[in-house]
């Protein structure tokens, strides 16, 4: 056990240093997070607030679209299957609006299954549920590369 502990500690410390660098590079970005499942929404909000200066949360696609129309966002992370309006429908409407404004937005879909749809061309990244820390950390690195 003593042989494994230093390696894990070292890996954890490197991850922490990378998290600090990412925080500094991502802090100026504004995020819209759309998730209907309360536990995932609350955990996601806590996680994302560690990295982004602004994190706004919506419980469905209809609410997410309303927030998008009233504020400016750099990143949108959305579940796909939600009440009132699915995430893919919301993102297609947002892509249409953003295109008129020449606004660049990094979009992410959270989904339990990958199904081909019209949204594929509009999305920068798909993340399969259940979501693991490593997936989120990789996502943050992709976002950092797009904006910096």
PDB file of N, CA, C and O in Angstrom, residues 8-77:
ATOM      1  N   UNK A   8      -0.336   7.985  -6.214  1.00  0.00           N
ATOM      2  CA  UNK A   8      -1.650   8.609  -6.235  1.00  0.00           C
ATOM      3  C   UNK A   8      -1.578  10.053  -5.761  1.00  0.00           C
ATOM      4  O   UNK A   8      -2.203  10.938  -6.337  1.00  0.00           O
ATOM      5  N   UNK A   9      -0.796  10.295  -4.729  1.00  0.00           N
ATOM      6  CA  UNK A   9      -0.652  11.646  -4.206  1.00  0.00           C
ATOM      7  C   UNK A   9      -0.028  12.557  -5.266  1.00  0.00           C
ATOM      8  O   UNK A   9      -0.477  13.670  -5.490  1.00  0.00           O
ATOM      9  N   UNK A  10       0.986  12.053  -5.957  1.00  0.00           N
ATOM     10  CA  UNK A  10       1.651  12.826  -7.000  1.00  0.00           C
ATOM     11  C   UNK A  10       0.669  13.150  -8.132  1.00  0.00           C
ATOM     12  O   UNK A  10       0.601  14.274  -8.602  1.00  0.00           O
ATOM     13  N   UNK A  11      -0.101  12.140  -8.560  1.00  0.00           N
ATOM     14  CA  UNK A  11      -1.078  12.348  -9.614  1.00  0.00           C
ATOM     15  C   UNK A  11      -2.107  13.387  -9.184  1.00  0.00           C
ATOM     16  O   UNK A  11      -2.464  14.289  -9.933  1.00  0.00           O
ATOM     17  N   UNK A  12      -2.567  13.296  -7.956  1.00  0.00           N
ATOM     18  CA  UNK A  12      -3.552  14.234  -7.435  1.00  0.00           C
ATOM     19  C   UNK A  12      -2.974  15.653  -7.386  1.00  0.00           C
ATOM     20  O   UNK A  12      -3.627  16.601  -7.773  1.00  0.00           O
ATOM     21  N   UNK A  13      -1.727  15.787  -6.953  1.00  0.00           N
ATOM     22  CA  UNK A  13      -1.100  17.108  -6.895  1.00  0.00           C
ATOM     23  C   UNK A  13      -0.958  17.705  -8.290  1.00  0.00           C
ATOM     24  O   UNK A  13      -1.203  18.891  -8.487  1.00  0.00           O
ATOM     25  N   UNK A  14      -0.578  16.900  -9.289  1.00  0.00           N
ATOM     26  CA  UNK A  14      -0.471  17.407 -10.655  1.00  0.00           C
ATOM     27  C   UNK A  14      -1.824  17.871 -11.172  1.00  0.00           C
ATOM     28  O   UNK A  14      -1.922  18.887 -11.840  1.00  0.00           O
ATOM     29  N   UNK A  15      -2.871  17.115 -10.846  1.00  0.00           N
ATOM     30  CA  UNK A  15      -4.208  17.502 -11.251  1.00  0.00           C
ATOM     31  C   UNK A  15      -4.603  18.816 -10.597  1.00  0.00           C
ATOM     32  O   UNK A  15      -5.167  19.689 -11.234  1.00  0.00           O
ATOM     33  N   UNK A  16      -4.263  18.985  -9.328  1.00  0.00           N
ATOM     34  CA  UNK A  16      -4.579  20.237  -8.642  1.00  0.00           C
ATOM     35  C   UNK A  16      -3.865  21.410  -9.293  1.00  0.00           C
ATOM     36  O   UNK A  16      -4.445  22.472  -9.474  1.00  0.00           O
ATOM     37  N   UNK A  17      -2.612  21.223  -9.657  1.00  0.00           N
ATOM     38  CA  UNK A  17      -1.883  22.313 -10.306  1.00  0.00           C
ATOM     39  C   UNK A  17      -2.532  22.648 -11.646  1.00  0.00           C
ATOM     40  O   UNK A  17      -2.689  23.792 -11.997  1.00  0.00           O
ATOM     41  N   UNK A  18      -2.933  21.615 -12.392  1.00  0.00           N
ATOM     42  CA  UNK A  18      -3.603  21.855 -13.657  1.00  0.00           C
ATOM     43  C   UNK A  18      -4.942  22.565 -13.440  1.00  0.00           C
ATOM     44  O   UNK A  18      -5.318  23.416 -14.222  1.00  0.00           O
ATOM     45  N   UNK A  19      -5.651  22.201 -12.377  1.00  0.00           N
ATOM     46  CA  UNK A  19      -6.918  22.856 -12.073  1.00  0.00           C
ATOM     47  C   UNK A  19      -6.706  24.343 -11.791  1.00  0.00           C
ATOM     48  O   UNK A  19      -7.489  25.171 -12.242  1.00  0.00           O
ATOM     49  N   UNK A  20      -5.647  24.675 -11.079  1.00  0.00           N
ATOM     50  CA  UNK A  20      -5.365  26.087 -10.784  1.00  0.00           C
ATOM     51  C   UNK A  20      -5.091  26.860 -12.067  1.00  0.00           C
ATOM     52  O   UNK A  20      -5.578  27.975 -12.244  1.00  0.00           O
ATOM     53  N   UNK A  21      -4.316  26.260 -12.974  1.00  0.00           N
ATOM     54  CA  UNK A  21      -4.030  26.912 -14.254  1.00  0.00           C
ATOM     55  C   UNK A  21      -5.310  27.084 -15.065  1.00  0.00           C
ATOM     56  O   UNK A  21      -5.543  28.138 -15.652  1.00  0.00           O
ATOM     57  N   UNK A  22      -6.121  26.042 -15.093  1.00  0.00           N
ATOM     58  CA  UNK A  22      -7.381  26.124 -15.837  1.00  0.00           C
ATOM     59  C   UNK A  22      -8.302  27.194 -15.255  1.00  0.00           C
ATOM     60  O   UNK A  22      -8.931  27.939 -15.998  1.00  0.00           O
ATOM     61  N   UNK A  23      -8.392  27.243 -13.938  1.00  0.00           N
ATOM     62  CA  UNK A  23      -9.218  28.259 -13.281  1.00  0.00           C
ATOM     63  C   UNK A  23      -8.834  29.657 -13.761  1.00  0.00           C
ATOM     64  O   UNK A  23      -9.689  30.461 -14.106  1.00  0.00           O
ATOM     65  N   UNK A  24      -7.548  29.894 -13.786  1.00  0.00           N
ATOM     66  CA  UNK A  24      -7.039  31.212 -14.181  1.00  0.00           C
ATOM     67  C   UNK A  24      -7.377  31.516 -15.648  1.00  0.00           C
ATOM     68  O   UNK A  24      -7.744  32.634 -15.990  1.00  0.00           O
ATOM     69  N   UNK A  25      -7.280  30.505 -16.518  1.00  0.00           N
ATOM     70  CA  UNK A  25      -7.521  30.700 -17.943  1.00  0.00           C
ATOM     71  C   UNK A  25      -9.001  30.745 -18.310  1.00  0.00           C
ATOM     72  O   UNK A  25      -9.373  31.334 -19.321  1.00  0.00           O
ATOM     73  N   UNK A  26      -9.849  30.119 -17.505  1.00  0.00           N
ATOM     74  CA  UNK A  26     -11.274  30.026 -17.830  1.00  0.00           C
ATOM     75  C   UNK A  26     -12.134  31.038 -17.080  1.00  0.00           C
ATOM     76  O   UNK A  26     -13.301  31.231 -17.414  1.00  0.00           O
ATOM     77  N   UNK A  27     -11.581  31.689 -16.092  1.00  0.00           N
ATOM     78  CA  UNK A  27     -12.364  32.521 -15.183  1.00  0.00           C
ATOM     79  C   UNK A  27     -13.148  33.630 -15.873  1.00  0.00           C
ATOM     80  O   UNK A  27     -14.191  34.042 -15.387  1.00  0.00           O
ATOM     81  N   UNK A  28     -12.696  34.114 -17.007  1.00  0.00           N
ATOM     82  CA  UNK A  28     -13.379  35.222 -17.687  1.00  0.00           C
ATOM     83  C   UNK A  28     -14.589  34.757 -18.517  1.00  0.00           C
ATOM     84  O   UNK A  28     -15.352  35.588 -18.997  1.00  0.00           O
ATOM     85  N   UNK A  29     -14.774  33.450 -18.651  1.00  0.00           N
ATOM     86  CA  UNK A  29     -15.844  32.923 -19.503  1.00  0.00           C
ATOM     87  C   UNK A  29     -17.168  32.789 -18.751  1.00  0.00           C
ATOM     88  O   UNK A  29     -17.197  32.568 -17.555  1.00  0.00           O
ATOM     89  N   UNK A  30     -18.265  32.908 -19.511  1.00  0.00           N
ATOM     90  CA  UNK A  30     -19.619  32.823 -18.951  1.00  0.00           C
ATOM     91  C   UNK A  30     -20.296  31.548 -19.441  1.00  0.00           C
ATOM     92  O   UNK A  30     -20.341  31.283 -20.639  1.00  0.00           O
ATOM     93  N   UNK A  31     -20.864  30.793 -18.495  1.00  0.00           N
ATOM     94  CA  UNK A  31     -21.434  29.476 -18.782  1.00  0.00           C
ATOM     95  C   UNK A  31     -22.934  29.443 -18.517  1.00  0.00           C
ATOM     96  O   UNK A  31     -23.402  29.934 -17.489  1.00  0.00           O
ATOM     97  N   UNK A  32     -23.663  28.838 -19.445  1.00  0.00           N
ATOM     98  CA  UNK A  32     -25.063  28.502 -19.248  1.00  0.00           C
ATOM     99  C   UNK A  32     -25.133  26.984 -19.129  1.00  0.00           C
ATOM    100  O   UNK A  32     -24.717  26.263 -20.030  1.00  0.00           O
ATOM    101  N   UNK A  33     -25.632  26.502 -17.992  1.00  0.00           N
ATOM    102  CA  UNK A  33     -25.715  25.068 -17.706  1.00  0.00           C
ATOM    103  C   UNK A  33     -27.182  24.690 -17.598  1.00  0.00           C
ATOM    104  O   UNK A  33     -27.904  25.221 -16.750  1.00  0.00           O
ATOM    105  N   UNK A  34     -27.645  23.784 -18.467  1.00  0.00           N
ATOM    106  CA  UNK A  34     -29.057  23.414 -18.530  1.00  0.00           C
ATOM    107  C   UNK A  34     -29.190  21.917 -18.208  1.00  0.00           C
ATOM    108  O   UNK A  34     -28.702  21.074 -18.956  1.00  0.00           O
ATOM    109  N   UNK A  35     -29.837  21.615 -17.100  1.00  0.00           N
ATOM    110  CA  UNK A  35     -29.977  20.222 -16.630  1.00  0.00           C
ATOM    111  C   UNK A  35     -31.250  20.127 -15.809  1.00  0.00           C
ATOM    112  O   UNK A  35     -31.472  20.919 -14.898  1.00  0.00           O
ATOM    113  N   UNK A  36     -32.101  19.150 -16.128  1.00  0.00           N
ATOM    114  CA  UNK A  36     -33.366  19.021 -15.412  1.00  0.00           C
ATOM    115  C   UNK A  36     -33.267  18.179 -14.143  1.00  0.00           C
ATOM    116  O   UNK A  36     -34.084  18.322 -13.246  1.00  0.00           O
ATOM    117  N   UNK A  37     -32.269  17.304 -14.041  1.00  0.00           N
ATOM    118  CA  UNK A  37     -32.143  16.448 -12.861  1.00  0.00           C
ATOM    119  C   UNK A  37     -31.467  17.223 -11.726  1.00  0.00           C
ATOM    120  O   UNK A  37     -30.310  17.616 -11.840  1.00  0.00           O
ATOM    121  N   UNK A  38     -32.194  17.421 -10.641  1.00  0.00           N
ATOM    122  CA  UNK A  38     -31.735  18.266  -9.541  1.00  0.00           C
ATOM    123  C   UNK A  38     -30.355  17.889  -8.998  1.00  0.00           C
ATOM    124  O   UNK A  38     -29.496  18.768  -8.884  1.00  0.00           O
ATOM    125  N   UNK A  39     -30.083  16.628  -8.660  1.00  0.00           N
ATOM    126  CA  UNK A  39     -28.754  16.318  -8.110  1.00  0.00           C
ATOM    127  C   UNK A  39     -27.618  16.637  -9.092  1.00  0.00           C
ATOM    128  O   UNK A  39     -26.600  17.214  -8.698  1.00  0.00           O
ATOM    129  N   UNK A  40     -27.802  16.295 -10.368  1.00  0.00           N
ATOM    130  CA  UNK A  40     -26.776  16.599 -11.373  1.00  0.00           C
ATOM    131  C   UNK A  40     -26.616  18.103 -11.563  1.00  0.00           C
ATOM    132  O   UNK A  40     -25.501  18.605 -11.721  1.00  0.00           O
ATOM    133  N   UNK A  41     -27.728  18.819 -11.571  1.00  0.00           N
ATOM    134  CA  UNK A  41     -27.697  20.270 -11.748  1.00  0.00           C
ATOM    135  C   UNK A  41     -26.939  20.933 -10.591  1.00  0.00           C
ATOM    136  O   UNK A  41     -26.084  21.789 -10.798  1.00  0.00           O
ATOM    137  N   UNK A  42     -27.240  20.511  -9.371  1.00  0.00           N
ATOM    138  CA  UNK A  42     -26.583  21.100  -8.197  1.00  0.00           C
ATOM    139  C   UNK A  42     -25.097  20.768  -8.157  1.00  0.00           C
ATOM    140  O   UNK A  42     -24.267  21.639  -7.891  1.00  0.00           O
ATOM    141  N   UNK A  43     -24.747  19.511  -8.447  1.00  0.00           N
ATOM    142  CA  UNK A  43     -23.330  19.118  -8.462  1.00  0.00           C
ATOM    143  C   UNK A  43     -22.584  19.840  -9.576  1.00  0.00           C
ATOM    144  O   UNK A  43     -21.456  20.306  -9.385  1.00  0.00           O
ATOM    145  N   UNK A  44     -23.201  19.918 -10.750  1.00  0.00           N
ATOM    146  CA  UNK A  44     -22.580  20.608 -11.876  1.00  0.00           C
ATOM    147  C   UNK A  44     -22.353  22.070 -11.591  1.00  0.00           C
ATOM    148  O   UNK A  44     -21.290  22.623 -11.894  1.00  0.00           O
ATOM    149  N   UNK A  45     -23.330  22.710 -10.994  1.00  0.00           N
ATOM    150  CA  UNK A  45     -23.198  24.135 -10.674  1.00  0.00           C
ATOM    151  C   UNK A  45     -22.033  24.363  -9.716  1.00  0.00           C
ATOM    152  O   UNK A  45     -21.223  25.269  -9.919  1.00  0.00           O
ATOM    153  N   UNK A  46     -21.919  23.540  -8.695  1.00  0.00           N
ATOM    154  CA  UNK A  46     -20.803  23.666  -7.745  1.00  0.00           C
ATOM    155  C   UNK A  46     -19.478  23.479  -8.463  1.00  0.00           C
ATOM    156  O   UNK A  46     -18.537  24.262  -8.283  1.00  0.00           O
ATOM    157  N   UNK A  47     -19.386  22.449  -9.305  1.00  0.00           N
ATOM    158  CA  UNK A  47     -18.148  22.171 -10.043  1.00  0.00           C
ATOM    159  C   UNK A  47     -17.793  23.332 -10.967  1.00  0.00           C
ATOM    160  O   UNK A  47     -16.664  23.821 -10.956  1.00  0.00           O
ATOM    161  N   UNK A  48     -18.742  23.792 -11.779  1.00  0.00           N
ATOM    162  CA  UNK A  48     -18.447  24.824 -12.771  1.00  0.00           C
ATOM    163  C   UNK A  48     -18.119  26.174 -12.140  1.00  0.00           C
ATOM    164  O   UNK A  48     -17.331  26.945 -12.695  1.00  0.00           O
ATOM    165  N   UNK A  49     -18.704  26.475 -10.996  1.00  0.00           N
ATOM    166  CA  UNK A  49     -18.395  27.746 -10.328  1.00  0.00           C
ATOM    167  C   UNK A  49     -16.945  27.820  -9.871  1.00  0.00           C
ATOM    168  O   UNK A  49     -16.436  28.904  -9.620  1.00  0.00           O
ATOM    169  N   UNK A  50     -16.273  26.686  -9.779  1.00  0.00           N
ATOM    170  CA  UNK A  50     -14.855  26.676  -9.424  1.00  0.00           C
ATOM    171  C   UNK A  50     -13.995  27.180 -10.578  1.00  0.00           C
ATOM    172  O   UNK A  50     -12.840  27.542 -10.368  1.00  0.00           O
ATOM    173  N   UNK A  51     -14.539  27.193 -11.797  1.00  0.00           N
ATOM    174  CA  UNK A  51     -13.737  27.526 -12.977  1.00  0.00           C
ATOM    175  C   UNK A  51     -14.206  28.771 -13.717  1.00  0.00           C
ATOM    176  O   UNK A  51     -13.388  29.455 -14.333  1.00  0.00           O
ATOM    177  N   UNK A  52     -15.495  29.079 -13.704  1.00  0.00           N
ATOM    178  CA  UNK A  52     -16.027  30.169 -14.522  1.00  0.00           C
ATOM    179  C   UNK A  52     -16.536  31.314 -13.653  1.00  0.00           C
ATOM    180  O   UNK A  52     -17.112  31.081 -12.593  1.00  0.00           O
ATOM    181  N   UNK A  53     -16.360  32.521 -14.145  1.00  0.00           N
ATOM    182  CA  UNK A  53     -16.791  33.703 -13.380  1.00  0.00           C
ATOM    183  C   UNK A  53     -18.308  33.785 -13.275  1.00  0.00           C
ATOM    184  O   UNK A  53     -18.846  34.207 -12.266  1.00  0.00           O
ATOM    185  N   UNK A  54     -18.994  33.384 -14.333  1.00  0.00           N
ATOM    186  CA  UNK A  54     -20.453  33.424 -14.352  1.00  0.00           C
ATOM    187  C   UNK A  54     -20.981  32.048 -14.710  1.00  0.00           C
ATOM    188  O   UNK A  54     -20.597  31.482 -15.737  1.00  0.00           O
ATOM    189  N   UNK A  55     -21.844  31.514 -13.865  1.00  0.00           N
ATOM    190  CA  UNK A  55     -22.531  30.250 -14.137  1.00  0.00           C
ATOM    191  C   UNK A  55     -24.010  30.491 -13.897  1.00  0.00           C
ATOM    192  O   UNK A  55     -24.425  30.779 -12.790  1.00  0.00           O
ATOM    193  N   UNK A  56     -24.782  30.402 -14.977  1.00  0.00           N
ATOM    194  CA  UNK A  56     -26.235  30.527 -14.866  1.00  0.00           C
ATOM    195  C   UNK A  56     -26.827  29.151 -15.114  1.00  0.00           C
ATOM    196  O   UNK A  56     -26.351  28.417 -15.975  1.00  0.00           O
ATOM    197  N   UNK A  57     -27.871  28.814 -14.397  1.00  0.00           N
ATOM    198  CA  UNK A  57     -28.442  27.479 -14.442  1.00  0.00           C
ATOM    199  C   UNK A  57     -29.910  27.550 -14.857  1.00  0.00           C
ATOM    200  O   UNK A  57     -30.656  28.408 -14.384  1.00  0.00           O
ATOM    201  N   UNK A  58     -30.288  26.621 -15.748  1.00  0.00           N
ATOM    202  CA  UNK A  58     -31.683  26.496 -16.167  1.00  0.00           C
ATOM    203  C   UNK A  58     -32.111  25.043 -15.978  1.00  0.00           C
ATOM    204  O   UNK A  58     -31.289  24.137 -16.064  1.00  0.00           O
ATOM    205  N   UNK A  59     -33.415  24.843 -15.737  1.00  0.00           N
ATOM    206  CA  UNK A  59     -33.920  23.490 -15.457  1.00  0.00           C
ATOM    207  C   UNK A  59     -34.512  22.803 -16.685  1.00  0.00           C
ATOM    208  O   UNK A  59     -34.855  21.632 -16.625  1.00  0.00           O
ATOM    209  N   UNK A  60     -34.647  23.526 -17.798  1.00  0.00           N
ATOM    210  CA  UNK A  60     -35.143  22.927 -19.036  1.00  0.00           C
ATOM    211  C   UNK A  60     -34.731  23.798 -20.225  1.00  0.00           C
ATOM    212  O   UNK A  60     -34.216  24.906 -20.045  1.00  0.00           O
ATOM    213  N   UNK A  61     -34.957  23.295 -21.417  1.00  0.00           N
ATOM    214  CA  UNK A  61     -34.540  24.005 -22.614  1.00  0.00           C
ATOM    215  C   UNK A  61     -35.237  25.336 -22.812  1.00  0.00           C
ATOM    216  O   UNK A  61     -34.641  26.304 -23.292  1.00  0.00           O
ATOM    217  N   UNK A  62     -36.501  25.415 -22.439  1.00  0.00           N
ATOM    218  CA  UNK A  62     -37.256  26.663 -22.563  1.00  0.00           C
ATOM    219  C   UNK A  62     -36.632  27.759 -21.693  1.00  0.00           C
ATOM    220  O   UNK A  62     -36.406  28.883 -22.141  1.00  0.00           O
ATOM    221  N   UNK A  63     -36.320  27.409 -20.460  1.00  0.00           N
ATOM    222  CA  UNK A  63     -35.685  28.358 -19.544  1.00  0.00           C
ATOM    223  C   UNK A  63     -34.269  28.704 -20.026  1.00  0.00           C
ATOM    224  O   UNK A  63     -33.835  29.852 -19.945  1.00  0.00           O
ATOM    225  N   UNK A  64     -33.547  27.707 -20.553  1.00  0.00           N
ATOM    226  CA  UNK A  64     -32.205  27.944 -21.079  1.00  0.00           C
ATOM    227  C   UNK A  64     -32.220  28.919 -22.239  1.00  0.00           C
ATOM    228  O   UNK A  64     -31.387  29.830 -22.322  1.00  0.00           O
ATOM    229  N   UNK A  65     -33.177  28.760 -23.140  1.00  0.00           N
ATOM    230  CA  UNK A  65     -33.304  29.667 -24.281  1.00  0.00           C
ATOM    231  C   UNK A  65     -33.617  31.090 -23.817  1.00  0.00           C
ATOM    232  O   UNK A  65     -33.048  32.058 -24.329  1.00  0.00           O
ATOM    233  N   UNK A  66     -34.490  31.218 -22.836  1.00  0.00           N
ATOM    234  CA  UNK A  66     -34.816  32.544 -22.287  1.00  0.00           C
ATOM    235  C   UNK A  66     -33.579  33.208 -21.687  1.00  0.00           C
ATOM    236  O   UNK A  66     -33.340  34.399 -21.909  1.00  0.00           O
ATOM    237  N   UNK A  67     -32.796  32.442 -20.922  1.00  0.00           N
ATOM    238  CA  UNK A  67     -31.569  33.005 -20.347  1.00  0.00           C
ATOM    239  C   UNK A  67     -30.602  33.426 -21.442  1.00  0.00           C
ATOM    240  O   UNK A  67     -29.982  34.492 -21.365  1.00  0.00           O
ATOM    241  N   UNK A  68     -30.468  32.604 -22.482  1.00  0.00           N
ATOM    242  CA  UNK A  68     -29.568  32.936 -23.583  1.00  0.00           C
ATOM    243  C   UNK A  68     -29.968  34.247 -24.255  1.00  0.00           C
ATOM    244  O   UNK A  68     -29.120  35.056 -24.625  1.00  0.00           O
ATOM    245  N   UNK A  69     -31.263  34.450 -24.399  1.00  0.00           N
ATOM    246  CA  UNK A  69     -31.752  35.671 -25.060  1.00  0.00           C
ATOM    247  C   UNK A  69     -31.537  36.911 -24.203  1.00  0.00           C
ATOM    248  O   UNK A  69     -31.466  38.025 -24.725  1.00  0.00           O
ATOM    249  N   UNK A  70     -31.406  36.732 -22.888  1.00  0.00           N
ATOM    250  CA  UNK A  70     -31.284  37.898 -22.004  1.00  0.00           C
ATOM    251  C   UNK A  70     -29.843  38.170 -21.555  1.00  0.00           C
ATOM    252  O   UNK A  70     -29.574  39.229 -20.993  1.00  0.00           O
ATOM    253  N   UNK A  71     -28.929  37.223 -21.781  1.00  0.00           N
ATOM    254  CA  UNK A  71     -27.548  37.391 -21.343  1.00  0.00           C
ATOM    255  C   UNK A  71     -26.599  36.890 -22.426  1.00  0.00           C
ATOM    256  O   UNK A  71     -27.026  36.240 -23.371  1.00  0.00           O
ATOM    257  N   UNK A  72     -25.318  37.164 -22.255  1.00  0.00           N
ATOM    258  CA  UNK A  72     -24.297  36.699 -23.191  1.00  0.00           C
ATOM    259  C   UNK A  72     -23.528  35.551 -22.547  1.00  0.00           C
ATOM    260  O   UNK A  72     -23.092  35.659 -21.396  1.00  0.00           O
ATOM    261  N   UNK A  73     -23.376  34.454 -23.298  1.00  0.00           N
ATOM    262  CA  UNK A  73     -22.644  33.287 -22.800  1.00  0.00           C
ATOM    263  C   UNK A  73     -21.578  32.871 -23.799  1.00  0.00           C
ATOM    264  O   UNK A  73     -21.746  33.029 -25.006  1.00  0.00           O
ATOM    265  N   UNK A  74     -20.494  32.324 -23.274  1.00  0.00           N
ATOM    266  CA  UNK A  74     -19.426  31.773 -24.103  1.00  0.00           C
ATOM    267  C   UNK A  74     -19.586  30.275 -24.274  1.00  0.00           C
ATOM    268  O   UNK A  74     -19.160  29.706 -25.283  1.00  0.00           O
ATOM    269  N   UNK A  75     -20.179  29.616 -23.276  1.00  0.00           N
ATOM    270  CA  UNK A  75     -20.275  28.164 -23.230  1.00  0.00           C
ATOM    271  C   UNK A  75     -21.692  27.773 -22.826  1.00  0.00           C
ATOM    272  O   UNK A  75     -22.267  28.382 -21.921  1.00  0.00           O
ATOM    273  N   UNK A  76     -22.207  26.745 -23.495  1.00  0.00           N
ATOM    274  CA  UNK A  76     -23.497  26.186 -23.103  1.00  0.00           C
ATOM    275  C   UNK A  76     -23.308  24.682 -22.935  1.00  0.00           C
ATOM    276  O   UNK A  76     -22.851  24.000 -23.853  1.00  0.00           O
ATOM    277  N   UNK A  77     -23.642  24.198 -21.754  1.00  0.00           N
ATOM    278  CA  UNK A  77     -23.606  22.772 -21.464  1.00  0.00           C
ATOM    279  C   UNK A  77     -25.035  22.365 -21.134  1.00  0.00           C
ATOM    280  O   UNK A  77     -25.638  22.924 -20.225  1.00  0.00           O
TER     281      UNK A  77
END
